[in-house]
Structure formats: structure tokens, C-alpha cells
Short mmCIF file of C-alpha atoms in Angstrom, two decimals:
data_model
loop_
_atom_site.label_atom_id
_atom_site.label_comp_id
_atom_site.label_asym_id
_atom_site.label_seq_id
_atom_site.Cartn_x
_atom_site.Cartn_y
_atom_site.Cartn_z
CA UNK A 1 -12.05 -2.07 30.82
CA UNK A 2 -11.56 -2.54 27.23
CA UNK A 3 -8.36 -3.09 26.44
CA UNK A 4 -6.81 -2.66 22.97
CA UNK A 5 -2.88 -3.14 21.31
CA UNK A 6 -2.18 -1.02 18.84
CA UNK A 7 0.85 -1.37 17.02
CA UNK A 8 2.98 0.25 13.85
CA UNK A 9 6.34 -1.69 13.01
CA UNK A 10 8.40 1.28 11.52
CA UNK A 11 11.45 1.17 9.67
CA UNK A 12 13.08 2.43 12.64
CA UNK A 13 10.90 2.09 16.04
CA UNK A 14 8.48 -0.40 16.85
CA UNK A 15 5.63 1.53 18.53
CA UNK A 16 3.23 0.76 20.72
CA UNK A 17 0.19 2.32 22.36
CA UNK A 18 -2.67 0.52 24.67
CA UNK A 19 -5.31 2.22 24.72
CA UNK A 20 -9.69 1.42 26.52
CA UNK A 21 -11.94 1.71 24.92
CA UNK A 22 -14.33 2.08 27.59
CA UNK A 23 -13.16 5.10 28.30
CA UNK A 24 -11.72 5.81 26.31
CA UNK A 25 -8.04 6.68 27.19
CA UNK A 26 -4.33 5.71 26.61
CA UNK A 27 -3.43 3.60 29.18
CA UNK A 28 0.32 4.20 27.66
CA UNK A 29 3.40 4.21 25.40
CA UNK A 30 6.19 2.25 24.57
CA UNK A 31 8.68 2.23 21.48
CA UNK A 32 11.72 -0.20 21.13
CA UNK A 33 14.16 -0.62 17.56
CA UNK A 34 12.42 -2.58 15.04
CA UNK A 35 14.02 -5.39 14.36
CA UNK A 36 13.72 -6.28 10.69
CA UNK A 37 17.21 -9.24 10.34
CA UNK A 38 15.18 -11.49 12.92
CA UNK A 39 11.62 -10.97 11.84
CA UNK A 40 10.37 -8.35 14.10
CA UNK A 41 9.70 -10.11 17.08
CA UNK A 42 12.24 -9.31 19.47
CA UNK A 43 11.45 -5.52 18.78
CA UNK A 44 7.96 -6.25 19.05
CA UNK A 45 8.78 -8.16 22.74
CA UNK A 46 10.94 -5.84 23.71
CA UNK A 47 8.49 -2.96 23.18
CA UNK A 48 5.58 -4.83 24.73
CA UNK A 49 7.92 -5.95 27.65
CA UNK A 50 8.68 -1.73 28.29
CA UNK A 51 4.63 -0.95 27.52
CA UNK A 52 4.03 -3.53 30.25
CA UNK A 53 6.30 -2.56 32.90
CA UNK A 54 4.11 1.17 32.32
CA UNK A 55 0.94 -0.53 32.95
CA UNK A 56 1.34 -3.98 34.27
CA UNK A 57 -0.51 -7.03 32.53
CA UNK A 58 -3.62 -6.18 30.51
CA UNK A 59 -5.48 -8.49 28.92
CA UNK A 60 -6.05 -7.31 24.99
CA UNK A 61 -9.49 -7.45 23.47
CA UNK A 62 -7.24 -6.95 20.10
CA UNK A 63 -3.98 -6.43 19.13
CA UNK A 64 -3.53 -4.54 15.66
CA UNK A 65 -0.85 -3.33 13.83
CA UNK A 66 -0.16 -1.40 10.78
CA UNK A 67 3.03 -1.41 9.47
CA UNK A 68 6.29 0.79 7.26
CA UNK A 69 8.59 -1.52 8.47
CA UNK A 70 9.67 -2.77 4.15
CA UNK A 71 9.98 0.70 3.35
CA UNK A 72 7.46 1.60 0.75
CA UNK A 73 6.59 -0.50 -2.98
CA UNK A 74 8.57 0.83 -5.58
CA UNK A 75 6.02 1.53 -8.02
CA UNK A 76 6.73 2.42 -12.04
CA UNK A 77 4.10 2.74 -13.72
CA UNK A 78 3.16 2.96 -17.46
CA UNK A 79 0.64 4.76 -19.50
CA UNK A 80 -0.27 6.81 -22.92
CA UNK A 81 -0.06 10.30 -21.63
CA UNK A 82 3.09 11.02 -19.25
CA UNK A 83 1.16 13.81 -17.46
CA UNK A 84 -2.24 12.11 -17.02
CA UNK A 85 -0.07 8.87 -15.89
CA UNK A 86 1.80 10.70 -13.37
CA UNK A 87 -1.30 12.65 -12.06
CA UNK A 88 -2.87 9.13 -11.57
CA UNK A 89 -0.44 7.23 -10.42
CA UNK A 90 1.10 9.55 -7.81
CA UNK A 91 -2.58 10.06 -5.70
CA UNK A 92 -3.37 5.89 -6.69
CA UNK A 93 -0.03 5.71 -4.58
CA UNK A 94 -0.88 8.05 -1.64
CA UNK A 95 -1.71 6.37 1.39
CA UNK A 96 -1.17 3.05 -0.21
CA UNK A 97 2.14 2.74 1.17
CA UNK A 98 3.57 3.21 -2.42
CA UNK A 99 6.33 5.84 -4.37
CA UNK A 100 6.42 6.39 -7.67
CA UNK A 101 9.95 5.64 -9.15
CA UNK A 102 9.33 6.44 -12.47
CA UNK A 103 6.69 6.83 -15.17
CA UNK A 104 6.70 6.26 -18.79
CA UNK A 105 4.00 6.91 -21.51
CA UNK A 106 3.26 6.29 -24.38
CA UNK A 107 4.42 2.37 -26.47
CA UNK A 108 7.50 0.96 -24.45
CA UNK A 109 10.58 0.51 -26.08
CA UNK A 110 12.47 -2.31 -25.31
CA UNK A 111 15.05 0.34 -23.96
CA UNK A 112 12.25 1.34 -21.37
CA UNK A 113 11.90 -1.96 -20.59
CA UNK A 114 15.50 -2.58 -20.21
CA UNK A 115 15.58 0.53 -17.63
CA UNK A 116 12.37 -0.57 -15.85
CA UNK A 117 14.25 -3.95 -15.21
CA UNK A 118 17.30 -2.25 -13.72
CA UNK A 119 14.97 0.28 -11.40
CA UNK A 120 14.01 -3.45 -9.78
CA UNK A 121 10.24 -1.79 -8.99
CA UNK A 122 8.10 -4.12 -6.30
CA UNK A 123 5.41 -3.21 -8.63
CA UNK A 124 4.02 -1.42 -11.94
CA UNK A 125 0.71 0.21 -12.33
CA UNK A 126 -0.01 -0.56 -15.84
CA UNK A 127 -2.77 2.06 -17.10
CA UNK A 128 -3.56 4.08 -21.05
CA UNK A 129 -6.78 4.73 -22.75
CA UNK A 130 -10.02 6.13 -21.17
CA UNK A 131 -12.64 3.69 -22.11
CA UNK A 132 -14.01 3.15 -24.92
CA UNK A 133 -11.20 4.59 -26.00
CA UNK A 134 -6.61 3.83 -27.28
CA UNK A 135 -7.00 0.21 -26.63
CA UNK A 136 -3.26 -0.05 -28.59
CA UNK A 137 -0.73 0.94 -26.11
CA UNK A 138 -2.22 -0.52 -23.65
CA UNK A 139 -1.76 -3.81 -25.33
CA UNK A 140 1.47 -3.43 -26.65
CA UNK A 141 2.67 -2.58 -23.01
CA UNK A 142 1.33 -5.03 -21.25
CA UNK A 143 3.24 -7.27 -24.00
CA UNK A 144 6.25 -5.48 -23.53
CA UNK A 145 5.79 -6.17 -20.00
CA UNK A 146 4.83 -10.22 -20.53
CA UNK A 147 8.09 -10.43 -22.20
CA UNK A 148 10.51 -8.87 -20.28
CA UNK A 149 12.14 -10.25 -17.35
CA UNK A 150 10.18 -8.16 -14.55
CA UNK A 151 8.65 -10.16 -11.64
CA UNK A 152 7.02 -7.54 -10.09
CA UNK A 153 2.86 -7.58 -10.05
CA UNK A 154 0.97 -6.02 -12.54
CA UNK A 155 -1.52 -3.46 -11.65
CA UNK A 156 -3.98 -3.40 -14.58
CA UNK A 157 -6.12 -0.35 -14.59
CA UNK A 158 -6.42 0.95 -17.94
CA UNK A 159 -8.94 1.18 -20.98
CA UNK A 160 -12.00 -1.37 -19.62
CA UNK A 161 -11.47 -2.12 -23.37
CA UNK A 162 -8.20 -3.62 -23.74
CA UNK A 163 -7.83 -4.57 -20.24
CA UNK A 164 -8.90 -8.50 -20.19
CA UNK A 165 -6.45 -8.72 -23.40
CA UNK A 166 -3.85 -7.54 -21.80
CA UNK A 167 -4.01 -9.20 -18.44
CA UNK A 168 -4.67 -12.34 -20.66
CA UNK A 169 -0.97 -11.80 -21.99
CA UNK A 170 0.20 -10.96 -19.07
CA UNK A 171 -1.00 -14.30 -17.25
CA UNK A 172 -0.39 -16.24 -20.25
CA UNK A 173 3.62 -15.59 -19.84
CA UNK A 174 3.01 -16.66 -15.94
CA UNK A 175 3.57 -12.57 -14.55
CA UNK A 176 1.69 -11.42 -11.48
CA UNK A 177 -0.93 -9.19 -12.03
CA UNK A 178 -4.27 -7.90 -10.42
CA UNK A 179 -6.96 -6.15 -13.10
CA UNK A 180 -9.02 -3.29 -11.62
CA UNK A 181 -11.33 -0.32 -13.07
CA UNK A 182 -9.82 2.17 -15.21
CA UNK A 183 -7.58 5.00 -12.79
CA UNK A 184 -8.83 7.11 -15.60
CA UNK A 185 -12.20 5.62 -17.09
CA UNK A 186 -13.28 9.44 -19.17
CA UNK A 187 -10.97 12.79 -19.57
CA UNK A 188 -11.02 15.06 -16.34
CA UNK A 189 -12.15 12.30 -14.01
CA UNK A 190 -10.07 10.00 -11.56
CA UNK A 191 -11.26 7.05 -10.11
CA UNK A 192 -8.29 6.19 -8.53
CA UNK A 193 -9.51 4.04 -4.66
CA UNK A 194 -10.01 0.63 -6.68
CA UNK A 195 -6.57 0.73 -7.53
CA UNK A 196 -5.32 2.42 -3.84
CA UNK A 197 -6.88 -0.95 -2.55
CA UNK A 198 -4.84 -3.11 -4.98
CA UNK A 199 -1.70 -1.37 -4.23
CA UNK A 200 -2.38 -2.07 -0.12
CA UNK A 201 -3.13 -5.55 -1.00
CA UNK A 202 0.21 -5.71 -3.15
CA UNK A 203 1.67 -3.88 -0.34
CA UNK A 204 1.31 -6.22 2.33
CA UNK A 205 1.45 -9.78 0.42
CA UNK A 206 4.61 -9.23 -1.18
CA UNK A 207 6.39 -6.56 1.03
CA UNK A 208 5.12 -6.55 4.44
CA UNK A 209 5.80 -10.44 4.58
CA UNK A 210 8.92 -10.80 2.90
CA UNK A 211 10.46 -8.72 5.68
CA UNK A 212 8.97 -12.00 8.37
CA UNK A 213 5.71 -9.83 9.63
CA UNK A 214 4.09 -13.30 8.84
CA UNK A 215 6.25 -14.49 12.04
CA UNK A 216 4.76 -11.92 14.27
CA UNK A 217 1.29 -12.12 13.10
CA UNK A 218 0.91 -15.19 15.40
CA UNK A 219 1.18 -12.51 17.98
CA UNK A 220 -1.39 -9.82 17.34
CA UNK A 221 -4.68 -10.36 15.05
CA UNK A 222 -3.32 -9.43 12.25
CA UNK A 223 -1.24 -6.28 9.91
CA UNK A 224 -4.53 -4.09 9.10
CA UNK A 225 -2.55 -1.62 6.48
CA UNK A 226 0.61 0.10 5.45
CA UNK A 227 1.22 2.96 8.20
CA UNK A 228 0.14 5.48 5.61
CA UNK A 229 -2.65 4.20 5.18
CA UNK A 230 -3.48 4.22 8.61
CA UNK A 231 -1.90 7.84 8.76
CA UNK A 232 -4.90 8.98 5.63
CA UNK A 233 -7.86 6.93 7.76
CA UNK A 234 -7.48 8.56 10.74
CA UNK A 235 -7.63 11.78 9.14
CA UNK A 236 -10.06 11.25 7.66
CA UNK A 237 -12.31 9.97 10.78
CA UNK A 238 -10.78 12.69 12.41
CA UNK A 239 -12.20 15.00 10.04
CA UNK A 240 -15.86 13.14 8.92
CA UNK A 241 -16.13 11.66 12.28
CA UNK A 242 -16.56 8.31 12.83
CA UNK A 243 -20.68 7.83 12.54
CA UNK A 244 -21.40 8.90 15.95
CA UNK A 245 -19.24 11.71 17.17
CA UNK A 246 -18.44 14.20 14.34
CA UNK A 247 -15.53 15.55 13.09
CA UNK A 248 -13.27 18.98 13.06
CA UNK A 249 -13.74 19.41 9.50
CA UNK A 250 -11.56 20.07 6.77
CA UNK A 251 -8.07 20.09 7.85
CA UNK A 252 -4.41 19.68 7.13
CA UNK A 253 -2.49 17.08 8.32
CA UNK A 254 1.26 16.58 8.40
CA UNK A 255 2.90 13.10 8.83
CA UNK A 256 6.66 13.43 9.86
#
């Protein structure tokens, strides 16, 4: 038998499933209320106690987890054309643990920066301009954010010809930032995967650990991804297969 423990630290419940990869078979499931305030460890321990009562003691080869215990990242998107920014931001947030709470286009005004500050975002997606296109808007908006009181990390995903300068402005102001390839390298073509990856990393670093998952990580083999990303990965595997077993083909998955 090759037992694995799979854990989902949800905002309401901590859910566990023990599986045998040799079977393959589900050995048992359990759930307990998530205990965010005490670092999640009590909810984890209670769920594990319930699971062990069903399965008996198991020596797990690995204990893997995903988490949405901190809730979704509040993300503000800033770009050149609002309609394009909305589409790119929503697709980038999909499955990455973020939700778009504000979208701003063109050059940011001082009033808009104040409004963004009031939204208290966990993350800012700074886009704007196709590669080789408009440079001024991205640089202006980076300068506005650099001079603000905002402390949220900024993911720069705009015109590659302006992104390095935008990054320099933010870093010189002490703002945490990550530069990734343009989400809209040319009109009609989106490239969102690098931005999605950066959003997932910020989710795990900033929100998950802020809620105490670093404490419970000592009991497991790591928080691999946000729960929405895990659901998306499972859907892709179910549709496309895993390289050894063919998938079901195109499907619609509803995550309630």
C-alpha cells in the first residue's frame, strides 16, 4: 500500500482524504472546522483524528495540501484600455487564488490612486500597452503607484519595452514587485500563464502564511497551490488525462 494524505484548508472546513496510490483507492475522508485564528493546527489535528478513527493508523508517504483559508486575494488591475484590462485580469485571476475588485484604465490620477488605496488590495496587476506599443501609460502608472502609500505587491505585466523602467521606479520606492511577460503582447492575443503563476506565488507567500499555514506546514510536505488552482488542475487532468490514462475530453466543471 502507498498511502497519501490530501488536505484542503478551506475558509470554513479543513478537509482530508487518504488515498492509496497502489489501488488506486480512497481509504477515508474527514473534515473539521478550520481554525484560522490559532494557525490552523487545531482544525488539522481534529480532522486527522477523525480520519485515523476510520482508517486506523497510516504511515503516509506524503502529505500534500492546498488552501483557500485566507480567502481570495483582492486584486486591482491597472491597464491602458479598461475593456482589455478587465478581460486579461479576470483570466489571469482565474484559478490563481485572486478576485478582481477594481479595474482602472489609461493614466492614473491622484484621486484614483487614493481610491485604490482605500480598496486595500492584496495585489496590483499593472498592465498596459502591447509589446512595442504605448510606453508612457505604463511608466506613468508605475510612477503613481511608487509615490503612493500602497504596500501591496505589484505584478508588472505590460509592454516589454517599458516594463523594466516601471520595475525600477517601483523598486526604488521600496515597493515589492514581480515582472512577468506582457499579458497582452499583441492585439487579440493574451498570454496570461506567467501572470497566473506570479499571482499564485503571491497568494502562497503573502496570504497563506499570514494566516498561519507556516505553522501547520511542519506537519505536512507543503502547501502546493491555492484551492482554485488545484480545482483547475484537477479539471485539466480529468479532461486531458495524465499521460498514461486518457482524459474524458472537453467538459464543464462547476465548483460550488
